[in-house]
Amino acid sequence: MSSSNSVRDNLPWVEKYRPSNLDEVYGQQEVVQTIRKFAQDGRIPHLLFYGPPGTGKTSTIIALAREIYGKNYRNMVLELNASDDRGIDVVRNQIKTFASTRQIFSTGFKLIILDEADAMTNVAQNALRRVIEKYTKNTRFCILANYSHKMNPALLSRCTRFRFSPLTETAIEERVEDVIKEEHLKVSDEAKKGLLKLSEGDMRKALNVLQACAASVDKGEEITLDMIYECVGAPRPQSIELVLDSIMRHDWTDAYATMNKIKSTEGLALIDLIAGFVDVLSQYELKDRTRMDILEGLGDIEYGISKGGSDKIQSTAVIGVIKRALENEA
Ligand SMILES: Nc1ncnc2c1ncn2[C@@H]1O[C@H](COP(=O)(O)OP(=O)(O)O)[C@@H](O)[C@H]1O
Ligand SMILES: [Mg+2]
């Protein structure tokens, strides 16, 4: 095996399977079509890609840049991460140096990719807006962000905006199937379904979970649904139902014991259990009032945990909230 192959083999799968061209960006057809058209017409505006993590924002702009620049990529593209703790001055200087260096061999716009731009302060965003204006003659900016509402409106108005939606299970499945084949994995059908669901539209999560599971099995051993839950750190629905059942039918002491047992055997924190309850309860038939009481109560407890509340007290509070609401229901 050549060394470049083994380097590739040791990469995290999110890097190894980063789309190498726009055709490998799944589930974002509209965005891909439109920006491809821009590129073909040679009229690329400043771009803003926004949407939740793991939906292909970074991958898409890099793939586009590869299509436009090919071998010239390194000379023509500057990738900056705005969340690096370096302030707007550093960004401004890097942009200035990059944008004002003359190209001998190539013509056309240079491209500056500014990743995680919503991490920038408003002051920095204002400064960035002026930088963009200053260098518009020979550069194009592509700004990437999770939330467009964290972006300065004056900056937004200078960009053509594209929203990256959470990926559909079908889009994630396409990529996951590629990886399963390439890595010679055995994955049960229910494990595959579980993986797609638990990824919640985030391809990065899907690939990371799959890689963690693959690392925990022997060659040729099948990846099961339980392993998927374990790698995600999410409780299995059966476990949540077990705890709920115990809360409904047993007294406090028993319910508390059941809850602790599930927590320790599955390696879960209370906060994971709470997320599990919310998920499972959405499939139960309950009066609106009961559902509201439970959700409100769990919300308060979640907040309590985030403020450093004691695990034992918060655990018993969970039991209390659910018990009381269900008793009122009856
Ligand atoms: N739409 C997609 N099609 C194929 N792979 C994707 C897609 N979105 C994300 N990925 C995979 O997930 C990883 C993270 O994607 P990235 O483009 O960095 O997401 P974002 O910038 O939206 O957080 C990539 O390396 C890639 O392997
Ligand atoms: Mg990204």
Coordinates of C-alpha atoms and ligand atoms in Angstrom, one line a residue:
M1 CA 0.0 0.0 0.0
S2 CA 1.4 3.4 -0.9
S3 CA 1.9 5.9 1.9
S4 CA -0.6 8.4 0.5
N5 CA -3.2 5.6 0.8
S6 CA -2.4 5.0 4.4
V7 CA -2.5 8.7 5.2
R8 CA -6.0 8.7 3.7
D9 CA -6.9 5.6 5.7
N10 CA -6.1 7.3 8.9
L11 CA -8.2 10.4 8.2
P12 CA -11.4 11.0 10.1
W13 CA -14.2 10.0 7.7
V14 CA -15.6 13.5 7.6
E15 CA -12.3 14.5 5.9
K16 CA -11.8 11.3 3.9
Y17 CA -15.4 11.5 2.5
R18 CA -15.6 15.3 2.0
P19 CA -17.2 15.7 -1.4
S20 CA -14.4 16.2 -4.0
N21 CA -16.8 17.9 -6.5
L22 CA -20.3 19.4 -6.6
D23 CA -21.8 16.2 -7.8
E24 CA -20.9 14.5 -4.5
V25 CA -22.8 17.2 -2.5
Y26 CA -26.0 15.4 -1.8
G27 CA -29.4 16.8 -1.0
Q28 CA -28.7 20.5 -1.8
Q29 CA -29.5 20.3 -5.5
E30 CA -31.1 23.8 -5.8
V31 CA -28.1 25.5 -4.2
V32 CA -25.7 23.5 -6.3
Q33 CA -27.6 24.2 -9.6
T34 CA -27.7 27.9 -8.9
I35 CA -24.1 28.5 -8.0
R36 CA -23.0 26.3 -10.9
K37 CA -24.9 28.6 -13.2
F38 CA -23.2 31.6 -11.6
A39 CA -19.8 30.0 -12.2
Q40 CA -20.6 29.1 -15.8
D41 CA -21.8 32.6 -16.6
G42 CA -18.6 33.9 -14.9
R43 CA -20.7 36.1 -12.7
I44 CA -20.3 35.1 -9.1
P45 CA -21.8 37.4 -6.5
H46 CA -20.6 37.6 -2.9
L47 CA -22.2 34.6 -1.3
L48 CA -23.6 33.8 2.1
F49 CA -24.3 30.2 3.0
Y50 CA -26.2 29.6 6.2
G51 CA -27.8 26.7 7.9
P52 CA -27.2 24.1 10.6
P53 CA -23.9 22.2 11.0
G54 CA -23.1 19.2 8.8
T55 CA -25.2 20.2 5.9
G56 CA -22.4 20.9 3.4
K57 CA -21.7 24.6 3.5
T58 CA -18.0 24.3 3.7
S59 CA -17.9 21.3 1.3
T60 CA -20.0 23.1 -1.3
I61 CA -17.9 26.2 -1.5
I62 CA -14.7 24.2 -1.6
A63 CA -16.1 21.9 -4.3
L64 CA -17.2 25.0 -6.3
A65 CA -13.8 26.6 -6.0
R66 CA -12.1 23.4 -7.2
E67 CA -14.4 23.4 -10.3
I68 CA -13.6 27.0 -11.0
Y69 CA -9.9 27.1 -10.3
G70 CA -8.6 23.5 -10.7
K71 CA -4.9 23.5 -10.2
N72 CA -4.9 27.2 -9.4
Y73 CA -6.9 26.7 -6.2
R74 CA -4.0 27.5 -3.9
N75 CA -3.2 30.8 -5.6
M76 CA -6.8 31.9 -6.0
V77 CA -8.6 30.9 -2.8
L78 CA -8.1 32.0 0.8
E79 CA -9.8 30.1 3.5
L80 CA -10.2 31.9 6.8
N81 CA -12.0 30.8 10.0
A82 CA -13.6 33.7 11.7
S83 CA -14.0 31.8 14.9
D84 CA -10.2 31.6 15.3
D85 CA -9.5 33.9 18.1
R86 CA -7.5 36.4 16.1
G87 CA -9.7 39.5 15.7
I88 CA -10.7 41.4 12.7
D89 CA -7.3 43.1 12.3
V90 CA -5.6 39.8 11.5
V91 CA -8.4 38.9 9.1
R92 CA -8.2 42.3 7.5
N93 CA -4.4 42.0 7.0
Q94 CA -4.6 38.5 5.6
I95 CA -7.3 39.6 3.2
K96 CA -5.4 42.7 2.2
T97 CA -2.2 40.8 1.4
F98 CA -4.1 38.1 -0.5
A99 CA -6.4 40.4 -2.4
S100 CA -3.7 42.8 -3.5
T101 CA -1.1 40.3 -4.7
R102 CA -1.1 40.3 -8.5
Q103 CA -1.6 37.1 -10.3
I104 CA 0.8 36.5 -13.2
F105 CA -0.7 33.4 -14.7
S106 CA -4.4 33.6 -14.0
T107 CA -7.1 36.1 -14.4
G108 CA -10.5 36.4 -12.8
F109 CA -11.7 36.9 -9.3
K110 CA -10.0 35.6 -6.3
L111 CA -12.2 33.9 -3.7
I112 CA -12.1 34.4 0.0
I113 CA -14.0 31.9 2.1
L114 CA -14.9 33.1 5.6
D115 CA -16.1 30.2 7.7
E116 CA -18.1 30.5 10.9
A117 CA -18.6 34.2 10.4
D118 CA -21.5 34.4 12.9
A119 CA -18.9 34.0 15.6
M120 CA -17.6 37.5 14.7
T121 CA -18.7 40.5 16.8
N122 CA -20.9 43.1 15.3
V123 CA -18.0 45.5 15.2
A124 CA -15.9 43.0 13.3
Q125 CA -18.7 42.3 10.9
N126 CA -19.0 46.0 10.2
A127 CA -15.3 46.2 9.5
L128 CA -15.6 43.2 7.3
R129 CA -18.3 44.9 5.3
R130 CA -15.9 47.7 4.5
V131 CA -13.2 45.2 3.6
I132 CA -15.6 43.6 1.1
E133 CA -16.5 46.9 -0.5
K134 CA -12.8 47.8 -0.8
Y135 CA -11.8 44.6 -2.6
T136 CA -14.9 43.9 -4.7
K137 CA -13.0 44.8 -7.9
N138 CA -11.0 41.6 -7.9
T139 CA -12.3 39.4 -5.2
R140 CA -15.4 37.5 -4.2
F141 CA -16.4 36.6 -0.7
C142 CA -18.2 33.5 0.5
I143 CA -19.4 33.9 4.0
L144 CA -20.5 30.8 5.9
A145 CA -22.6 30.9 9.1
N146 CA -24.9 28.7 11.1
Y147 CA -27.4 31.5 11.8
S148 CA -28.3 34.3 9.5
H149 CA -29.9 36.3 12.3
K150 CA -26.4 36.7 13.9
M151 CA -25.2 38.4 10.8
N152 CA -25.1 42.1 10.5
P153 CA -27.9 43.3 8.0
A154 CA -25.6 45.6 6.1
L155 CA -23.3 42.7 5.5
L156 CA -26.2 40.4 4.6
S157 CA -27.4 42.8 2.0
R158 CA -24.2 42.6 0.1
C159 CA -24.4 38.9 -0.4
T160 CA -26.6 36.5 -2.3
R161 CA -28.0 34.2 0.4
F162 CA -28.4 30.5 0.3
R163 CA -30.1 28.5 3.0
F164 CA -28.7 25.0 3.7
S165 CA -31.5 22.9 5.1
P166 CA -31.0 19.9 7.4
L167 CA -30.4 17.0 5.0
T168 CA -33.1 14.5 4.3
E169 CA -32.6 10.9 5.4
T170 CA -32.4 10.0 1.7
A171 CA -29.5 12.4 1.2
I172 CA -27.7 11.1 4.2
E173 CA -28.4 7.5 3.2
E174 CA -26.8 8.0 -0.3
R175 CA -23.5 9.1 1.3
V176 CA -23.7 6.5 4.1
E177 CA -24.1 3.8 1.5
D178 CA -21.0 5.0 -0.3
V179 CA -19.0 4.8 2.9
I180 CA -20.4 1.4 3.9
K181 CA -19.4 0.0 0.5
E182 CA -16.0 1.6 0.5
E183 CA -15.1 0.6 4.1
H184 CA -16.6 -3.0 3.7
L185 CA -18.9 -2.6 6.6
K186 CA -21.8 -4.8 7.7
V187 CA -24.7 -2.8 9.0
S188 CA -28.1 -4.2 9.9
D189 CA -31.1 -2.6 8.3
E190 CA -32.5 -1.3 11.6
A191 CA -29.1 0.1 12.5
K192 CA -29.0 2.0 9.2
K193 CA -32.5 3.4 9.8
G194 CA -31.5 4.4 13.4
L195 CA -28.4 6.1 12.2
L196 CA -30.3 8.1 9.6
K197 CA -32.9 9.2 12.2
L198 CA -30.4 10.0 15.0
S199 CA -28.3 12.1 12.7
E200 CA -31.0 14.7 12.6
G201 CA -30.1 16.0 9.1
D202 CA -26.4 16.4 10.1
M203 CA -24.1 14.4 7.8
R204 CA -21.0 15.1 10.0
K205 CA -22.8 13.4 12.8
A206 CA -23.8 10.4 10.6
L207 CA -20.2 9.9 9.5
N208 CA -18.7 10.3 12.9
V209 CA -21.2 7.9 14.5
L210 CA -20.6 5.3 11.8
Q211 CA -16.8 5.6 12.1
A212 CA -17.0 5.2 15.9
C213 CA -19.2 2.1 15.5
A214 CA -16.8 0.7 12.8
A215 CA -13.9 1.2 15.2
S216 CA -15.7 -0.8 17.9
V217 CA -16.5 -4.0 15.9
D218 CA -14.2 -6.7 14.6
K219 CA -13.7 -7.0 10.9
G220 CA -16.8 -8.5 9.3
E221 CA -18.9 -8.1 12.5
E222 CA -22.3 -6.5 12.0
I223 CA -23.0 -3.1 13.3
T224 CA -26.3 -3.2 15.3
L225 CA -28.9 -0.6 16.3
D226 CA -27.7 -0.8 20.0
M227 CA -24.2 0.1 18.9
I228 CA -25.6 3.1 17.1
Y229 CA -27.4 4.3 20.1
E230 CA -24.3 3.8 22.2
C231 CA -22.1 5.8 19.9
V232 CA -24.6 8.6 19.6
G233 CA -24.9 8.7 23.4
A234 CA -28.6 8.6 23.1
P235 CA -30.8 6.3 25.2
R236 CA -32.6 3.6 23.3
P237 CA -36.4 4.1 23.1
Q238 CA -37.0 0.8 25.0
S239 CA -34.9 2.0 27.9
I240 CA -36.8 5.3 28.1
E241 CA -40.1 3.4 28.0
L242 CA -38.8 1.1 30.8
V243 CA -38.1 4.2 33.0
L244 CA -41.4 5.8 32.1
D245 CA -43.3 2.6 32.9
S246 CA -41.6 2.4 36.2
I247 CA -42.4 6.0 37.0
M248 CA -46.1 5.4 36.2
R249 CA -46.5 2.1 38.0
H250 CA -44.0 2.0 40.9
D251 CA -43.3 4.2 43.9
W252 CA -40.5 6.8 44.1
T253 CA -37.8 4.5 45.4
D254 CA -38.3 1.9 42.7
A255 CA -38.7 4.4 40.0
Y256 CA -35.5 6.2 41.1
A257 CA -33.6 2.9 41.2
T258 CA -34.8 1.9 37.7
M259 CA -33.7 5.3 36.4
N260 CA -30.2 5.0 38.0
K261 CA -29.8 1.5 36.7
I262 CA -30.5 2.6 33.1
K263 CA -28.2 5.6 33.5
S264 CA -25.3 3.5 34.7
T265 CA -25.8 0.5 32.3
E266 CA -26.1 2.8 29.3
G267 CA -23.6 5.4 30.4
L268 CA -26.1 8.2 30.1
A269 CA -26.4 11.6 31.9
L270 CA -29.7 12.8 33.2
I271 CA -29.8 15.4 30.4
D272 CA -29.7 12.5 27.8
L273 CA -32.6 10.9 29.6
I274 CA -34.6 14.1 29.5
A275 CA -34.1 14.4 25.8
G276 CA -35.2 10.8 25.5
F277 CA -38.4 11.5 27.4
V278 CA -39.3 14.4 25.2
D279 CA -38.8 12.2 22.1
V280 CA -40.7 9.3 23.4
L281 CA -43.5 11.3 24.9
S282 CA -44.2 12.9 21.5
Q283 CA -45.4 9.5 20.4
Y284 CA -47.7 9.0 23.4
E285 CA -51.3 9.9 23.4
L286 CA -51.7 12.5 26.2
K287 CA -54.1 15.4 27.0
D288 CA -52.6 18.7 25.8
R289 CA -52.6 19.9 29.4
T290 CA -50.5 16.8 30.6
R291 CA -48.0 17.2 27.8
M292 CA -47.6 20.9 28.6
D293 CA -47.1 20.2 32.2
I294 CA -44.4 17.6 31.5
L295 CA -42.6 19.6 28.9
E296 CA -42.6 22.7 31.1
G297 CA -41.4 20.7 34.1
L298 CA -38.6 19.0 32.1
G299 CA -37.6 22.3 30.6
D300 CA -37.1 23.8 34.1
I301 CA -35.1 20.8 35.2
E302 CA -32.9 21.0 32.1
Y303 CA -32.2 24.6 33.0
G304 CA -31.5 23.6 36.6
I305 CA -28.9 21.1 35.4
S306 CA -27.3 23.7 33.2
K307 CA -27.0 25.9 36.2
G308 CA -25.2 23.1 38.1
G309 CA -28.1 21.6 40.1
S310 CA -27.4 18.4 41.9
D311 CA -28.0 15.3 39.8
K312 CA -29.9 13.4 42.6
I313 CA -32.3 16.3 43.3
Q314 CA -32.9 16.9 39.6
S315 CA -33.4 13.2 39.0
T316 CA -36.1 13.0 41.6
A317 CA -37.6 16.2 40.2
V318 CA -38.0 14.4 36.9
I319 CA -39.9 11.6 38.5
G320 CA -42.1 14.1 40.3
V321 CA -42.9 16.1 37.2
I322 CA -43.9 13.1 35.2
K323 CA -45.8 11.3 38.1
R324 CA -47.8 14.4 39.0
A325 CA -48.8 15.2 35.4
L326 CA -49.9 11.6 34.7
E327 CA -51.8 11.5 38.0
N328 CA -53.7 14.6 36.9
E329 CA -54.4 13.0 33.6
A330 CA -56.1 10.0 35.2
Ligands
LIG1 N1 -24.6 17.7 1.5 C1 -23.6 16.9 1.8 N2 -23.3 15.9 0.9 C2 -22.2 15.0 1.1 N3 -21.5 15.1 2.3 C3 -21.8 16.1 3.2 C4 -22.8 17.0 3.0 N4 -22.9 17.8 4.0 C5 -21.9 17.4 4.8 N5 -21.2 16.4 4.4 C6 -20.1 15.6 5.0 O1 -20.1 16.1 6.4 C7 -18.8 16.7 6.6 C8 -19.0 18.1 7.2 O2 -19.6 18.9 6.2 P1 -19.3 20.5 6.0 O3 -19.4 20.8 4.6 O4 -18.1 20.9 6.7 O5 -20.6 21.0 6.8 P2 -21.0 22.4 7.3 O6 -19.9 23.4 6.8 O7 -22.4 22.7 6.8 O8 -20.9 22.3 8.8 C9 -18.1 16.8 5.3 O9 -16.8 16.4 5.4 C10 -18.8 15.8 4.4 O10 -18.1 14.6 4.4
MG2 MG -18.4 24.2 8.0

